[in-house]
PDB file of C-alpha atoms in Angstrom:
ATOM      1  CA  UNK X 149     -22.145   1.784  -2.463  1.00 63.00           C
ATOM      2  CA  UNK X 150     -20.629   5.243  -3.132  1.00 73.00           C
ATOM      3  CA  UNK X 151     -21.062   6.354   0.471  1.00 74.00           C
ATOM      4  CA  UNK X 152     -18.966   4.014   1.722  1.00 76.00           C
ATOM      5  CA  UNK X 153     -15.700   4.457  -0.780  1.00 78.00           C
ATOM      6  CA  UNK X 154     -15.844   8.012  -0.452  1.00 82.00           C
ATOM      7  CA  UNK X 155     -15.617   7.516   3.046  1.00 81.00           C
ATOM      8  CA  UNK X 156     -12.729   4.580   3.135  1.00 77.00           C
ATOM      9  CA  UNK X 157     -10.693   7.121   0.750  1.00 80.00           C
ATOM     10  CA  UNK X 158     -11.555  10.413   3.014  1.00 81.00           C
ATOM     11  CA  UNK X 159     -11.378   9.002   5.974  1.00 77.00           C
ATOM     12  CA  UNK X 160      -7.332   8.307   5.323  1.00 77.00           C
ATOM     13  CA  UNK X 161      -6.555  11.544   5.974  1.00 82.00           C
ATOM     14  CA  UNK X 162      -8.339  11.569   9.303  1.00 83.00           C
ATOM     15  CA  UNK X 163      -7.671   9.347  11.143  1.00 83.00           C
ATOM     16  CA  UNK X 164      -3.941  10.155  12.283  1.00 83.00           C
ATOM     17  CA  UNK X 165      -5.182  13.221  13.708  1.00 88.00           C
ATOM     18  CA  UNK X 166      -8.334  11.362  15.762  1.00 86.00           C
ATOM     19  CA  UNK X 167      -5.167   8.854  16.475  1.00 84.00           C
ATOM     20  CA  UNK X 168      -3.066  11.389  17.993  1.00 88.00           C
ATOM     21  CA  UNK X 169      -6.015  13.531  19.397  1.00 92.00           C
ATOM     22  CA  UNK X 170      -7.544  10.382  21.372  1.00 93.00           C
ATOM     23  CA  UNK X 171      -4.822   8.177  21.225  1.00 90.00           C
ATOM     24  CA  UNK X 172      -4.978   4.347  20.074  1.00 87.00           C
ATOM     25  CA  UNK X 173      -7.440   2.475  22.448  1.00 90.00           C
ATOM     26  CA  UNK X 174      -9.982   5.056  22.257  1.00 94.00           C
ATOM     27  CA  UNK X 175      -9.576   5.348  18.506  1.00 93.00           C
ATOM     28  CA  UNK X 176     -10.506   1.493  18.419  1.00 93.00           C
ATOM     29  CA  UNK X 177     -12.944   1.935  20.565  1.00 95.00           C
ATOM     30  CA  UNK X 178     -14.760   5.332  18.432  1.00 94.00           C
ATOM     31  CA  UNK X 179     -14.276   2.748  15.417  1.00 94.00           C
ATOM     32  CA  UNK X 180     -16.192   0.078  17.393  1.00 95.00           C
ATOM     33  CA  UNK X 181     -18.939   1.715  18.404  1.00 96.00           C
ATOM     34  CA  UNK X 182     -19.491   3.356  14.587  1.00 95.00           C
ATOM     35  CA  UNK X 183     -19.990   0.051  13.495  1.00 95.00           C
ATOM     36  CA  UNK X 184     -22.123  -0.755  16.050  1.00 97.00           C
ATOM     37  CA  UNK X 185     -23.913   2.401  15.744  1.00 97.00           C
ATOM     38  CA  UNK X 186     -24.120   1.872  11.838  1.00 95.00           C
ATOM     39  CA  UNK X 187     -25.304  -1.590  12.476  1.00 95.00           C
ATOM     40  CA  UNK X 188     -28.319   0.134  14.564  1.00 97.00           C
ATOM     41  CA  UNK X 189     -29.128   2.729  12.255  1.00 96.00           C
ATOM     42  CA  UNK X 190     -29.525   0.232   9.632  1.00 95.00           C
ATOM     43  CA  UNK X 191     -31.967  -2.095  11.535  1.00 95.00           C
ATOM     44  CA  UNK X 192     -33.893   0.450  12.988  1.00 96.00           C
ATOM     45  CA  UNK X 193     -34.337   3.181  10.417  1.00 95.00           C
ATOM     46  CA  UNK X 194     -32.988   1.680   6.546  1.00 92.00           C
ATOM     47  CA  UNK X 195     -36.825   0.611   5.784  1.00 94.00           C
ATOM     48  CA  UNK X 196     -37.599   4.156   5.800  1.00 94.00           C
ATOM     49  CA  UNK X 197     -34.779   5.295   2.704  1.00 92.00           C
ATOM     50  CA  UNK X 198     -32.242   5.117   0.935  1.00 91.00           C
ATOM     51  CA  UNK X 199     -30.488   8.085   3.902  1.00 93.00           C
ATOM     52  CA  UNK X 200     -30.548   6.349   6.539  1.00 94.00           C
ATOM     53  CA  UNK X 201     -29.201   3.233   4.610  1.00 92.00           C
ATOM     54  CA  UNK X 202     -26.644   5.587   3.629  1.00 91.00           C
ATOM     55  CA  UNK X 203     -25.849   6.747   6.800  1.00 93.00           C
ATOM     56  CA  UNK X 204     -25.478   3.153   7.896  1.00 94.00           C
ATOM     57  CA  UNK X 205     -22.984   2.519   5.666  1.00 90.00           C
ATOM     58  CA  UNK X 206     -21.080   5.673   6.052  1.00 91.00           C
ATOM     59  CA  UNK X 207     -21.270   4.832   9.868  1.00 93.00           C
ATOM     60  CA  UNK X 208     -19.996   1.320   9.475  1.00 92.00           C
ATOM     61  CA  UNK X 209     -17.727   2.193   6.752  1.00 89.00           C
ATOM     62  CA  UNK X 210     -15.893   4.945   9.131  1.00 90.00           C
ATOM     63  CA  UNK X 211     -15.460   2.488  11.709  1.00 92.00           C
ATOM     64  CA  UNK X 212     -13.868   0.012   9.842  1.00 89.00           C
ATOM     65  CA  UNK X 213     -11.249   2.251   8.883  1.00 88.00           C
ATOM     66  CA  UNK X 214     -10.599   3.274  11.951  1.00 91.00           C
ATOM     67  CA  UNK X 215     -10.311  -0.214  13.403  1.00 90.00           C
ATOM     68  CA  UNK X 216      -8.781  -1.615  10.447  1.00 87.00           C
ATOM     69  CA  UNK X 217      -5.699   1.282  10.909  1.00 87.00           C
ATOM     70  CA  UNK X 218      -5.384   0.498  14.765  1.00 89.00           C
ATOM     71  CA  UNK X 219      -5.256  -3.125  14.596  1.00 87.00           C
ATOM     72  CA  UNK X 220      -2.401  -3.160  11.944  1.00 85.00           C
ATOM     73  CA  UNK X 221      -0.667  -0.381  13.876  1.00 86.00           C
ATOM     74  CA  UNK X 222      -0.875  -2.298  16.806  1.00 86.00           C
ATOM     75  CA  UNK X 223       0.384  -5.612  14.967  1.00 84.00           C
ATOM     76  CA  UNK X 224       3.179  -3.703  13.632  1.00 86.00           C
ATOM     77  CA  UNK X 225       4.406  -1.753  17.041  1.00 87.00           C
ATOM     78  CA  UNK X 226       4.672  -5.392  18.441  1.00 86.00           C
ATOM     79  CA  UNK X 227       6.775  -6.755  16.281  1.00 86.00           C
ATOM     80  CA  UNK X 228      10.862  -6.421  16.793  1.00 88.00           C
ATOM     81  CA  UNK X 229      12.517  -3.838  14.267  1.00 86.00           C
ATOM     82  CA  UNK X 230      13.580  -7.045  11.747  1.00 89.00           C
ATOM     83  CA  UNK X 231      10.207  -8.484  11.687  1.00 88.00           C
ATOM     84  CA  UNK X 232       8.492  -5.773  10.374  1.00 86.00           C
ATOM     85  CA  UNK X 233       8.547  -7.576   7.152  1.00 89.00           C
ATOM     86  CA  UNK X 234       6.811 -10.293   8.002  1.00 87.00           C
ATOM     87  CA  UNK X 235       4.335  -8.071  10.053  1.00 86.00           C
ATOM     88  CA  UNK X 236       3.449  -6.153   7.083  1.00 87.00           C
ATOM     89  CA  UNK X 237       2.749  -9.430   5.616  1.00 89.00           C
ATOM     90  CA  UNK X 238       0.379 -11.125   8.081  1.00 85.00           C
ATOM     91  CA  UNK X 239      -1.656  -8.158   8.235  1.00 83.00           C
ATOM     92  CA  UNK X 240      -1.921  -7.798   4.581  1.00 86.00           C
ATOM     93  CA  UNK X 241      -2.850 -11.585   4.675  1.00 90.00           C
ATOM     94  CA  UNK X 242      -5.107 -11.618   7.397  1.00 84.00           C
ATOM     95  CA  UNK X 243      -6.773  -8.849   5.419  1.00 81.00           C
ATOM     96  CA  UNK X 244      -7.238 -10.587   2.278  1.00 87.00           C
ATOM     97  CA  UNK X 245      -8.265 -13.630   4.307  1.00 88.00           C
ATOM     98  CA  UNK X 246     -10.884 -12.161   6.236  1.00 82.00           C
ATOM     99  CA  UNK X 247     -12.155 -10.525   2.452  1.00 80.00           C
ATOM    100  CA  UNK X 248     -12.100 -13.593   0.926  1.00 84.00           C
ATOM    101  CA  UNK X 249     -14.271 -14.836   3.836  1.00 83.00           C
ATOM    102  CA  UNK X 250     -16.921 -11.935   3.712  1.00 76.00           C
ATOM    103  CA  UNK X 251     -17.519 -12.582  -0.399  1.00 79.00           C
ATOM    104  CA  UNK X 252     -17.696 -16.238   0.232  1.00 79.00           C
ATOM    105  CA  UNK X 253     -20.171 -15.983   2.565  1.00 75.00           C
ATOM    106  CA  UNK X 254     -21.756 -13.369   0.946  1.00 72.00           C
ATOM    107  CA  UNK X 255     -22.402 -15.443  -2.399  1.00 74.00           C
ATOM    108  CA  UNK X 256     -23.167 -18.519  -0.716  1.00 69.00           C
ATOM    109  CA  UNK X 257     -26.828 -19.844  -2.042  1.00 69.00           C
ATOM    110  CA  UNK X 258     -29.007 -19.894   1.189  1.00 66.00           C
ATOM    111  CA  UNK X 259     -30.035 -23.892   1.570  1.00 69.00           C
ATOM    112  CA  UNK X 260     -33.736 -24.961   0.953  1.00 64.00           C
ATOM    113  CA  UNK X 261     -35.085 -26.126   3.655  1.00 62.00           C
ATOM    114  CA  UNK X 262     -35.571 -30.302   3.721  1.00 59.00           C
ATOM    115  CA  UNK X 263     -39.568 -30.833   2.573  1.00 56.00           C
ATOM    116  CA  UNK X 264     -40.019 -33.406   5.455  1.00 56.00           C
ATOM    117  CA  UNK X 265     -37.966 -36.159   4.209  1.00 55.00           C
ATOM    118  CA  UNK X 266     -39.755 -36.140   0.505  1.00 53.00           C
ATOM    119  CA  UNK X 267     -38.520 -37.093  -2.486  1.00 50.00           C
ATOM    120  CA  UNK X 268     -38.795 -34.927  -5.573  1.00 52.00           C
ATOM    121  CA  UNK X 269     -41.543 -36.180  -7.102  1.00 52.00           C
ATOM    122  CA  UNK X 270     -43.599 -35.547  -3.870  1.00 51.00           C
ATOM    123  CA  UNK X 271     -45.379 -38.854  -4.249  1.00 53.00           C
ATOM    124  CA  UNK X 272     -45.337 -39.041   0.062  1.00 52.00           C
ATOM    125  CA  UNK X 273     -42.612 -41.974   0.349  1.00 53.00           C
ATOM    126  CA  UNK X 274     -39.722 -40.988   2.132  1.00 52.00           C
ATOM    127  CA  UNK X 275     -36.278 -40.176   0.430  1.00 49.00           C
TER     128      UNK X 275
END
């Protein structure tokens, strides 16, 4: 998972300059497609090594931030100058949220499927 933080932490420092190069909707729209394009790499090629997984990540991982940047930007520049308090908050929030969400479902057991309607001792009658 080191590919990823390293990017997350580098990728700070970049992307007010991609901002103000390519301005906001394009920046979202760069972010997009590096998680789609991460997503890609990562179906098509990760069975073949731990690179490509990497590159997947580092892909996806790049994207996010962008996205992640533009979105609360965008949150923020709609908000009136006295509600930039609350603004702050709800983006914070949704972020957490939308965390909290991901690990959930994440660490969520997958469900075994029903054996036909048979009880545990598998003796044929029905449950």
């Amino acid at each position: 998972m080191l590919p990823p933080v390293v990017v997350l932490i580098a990728g700070g420092a970049l992307i007010g300059p991609l901002r103000k190069c390519v301005g906001f909707d394009k920046a979202a729209w760069l972010g997009a497609g590096s998680v789609v394009c991460g997503l890609a790499v990562h179906a098509l090629l990760g069975r073949f090594g731990y690179v490509w997984v990497a590159l997947a990540l580092v892909l996806v991982a790049a994207g996010m931030r962008v996205v992640g940047v533009v979105a609360g930007t965008n949150v923020m520049r709609g908000l009136s100058a006295n509600r930039t308090t609350i603004g702050a908050a709800l983006v914070d929030t949704s972020s957490e949220v939308a965390t909290g969400v991901g690990i959930a479902g994440a660490l969520r057991p997958p469900r075994a499927p029903d054996a036909a309607g048979l009880d545990d001792d598998d003796d044929g009658a029905a449950a």
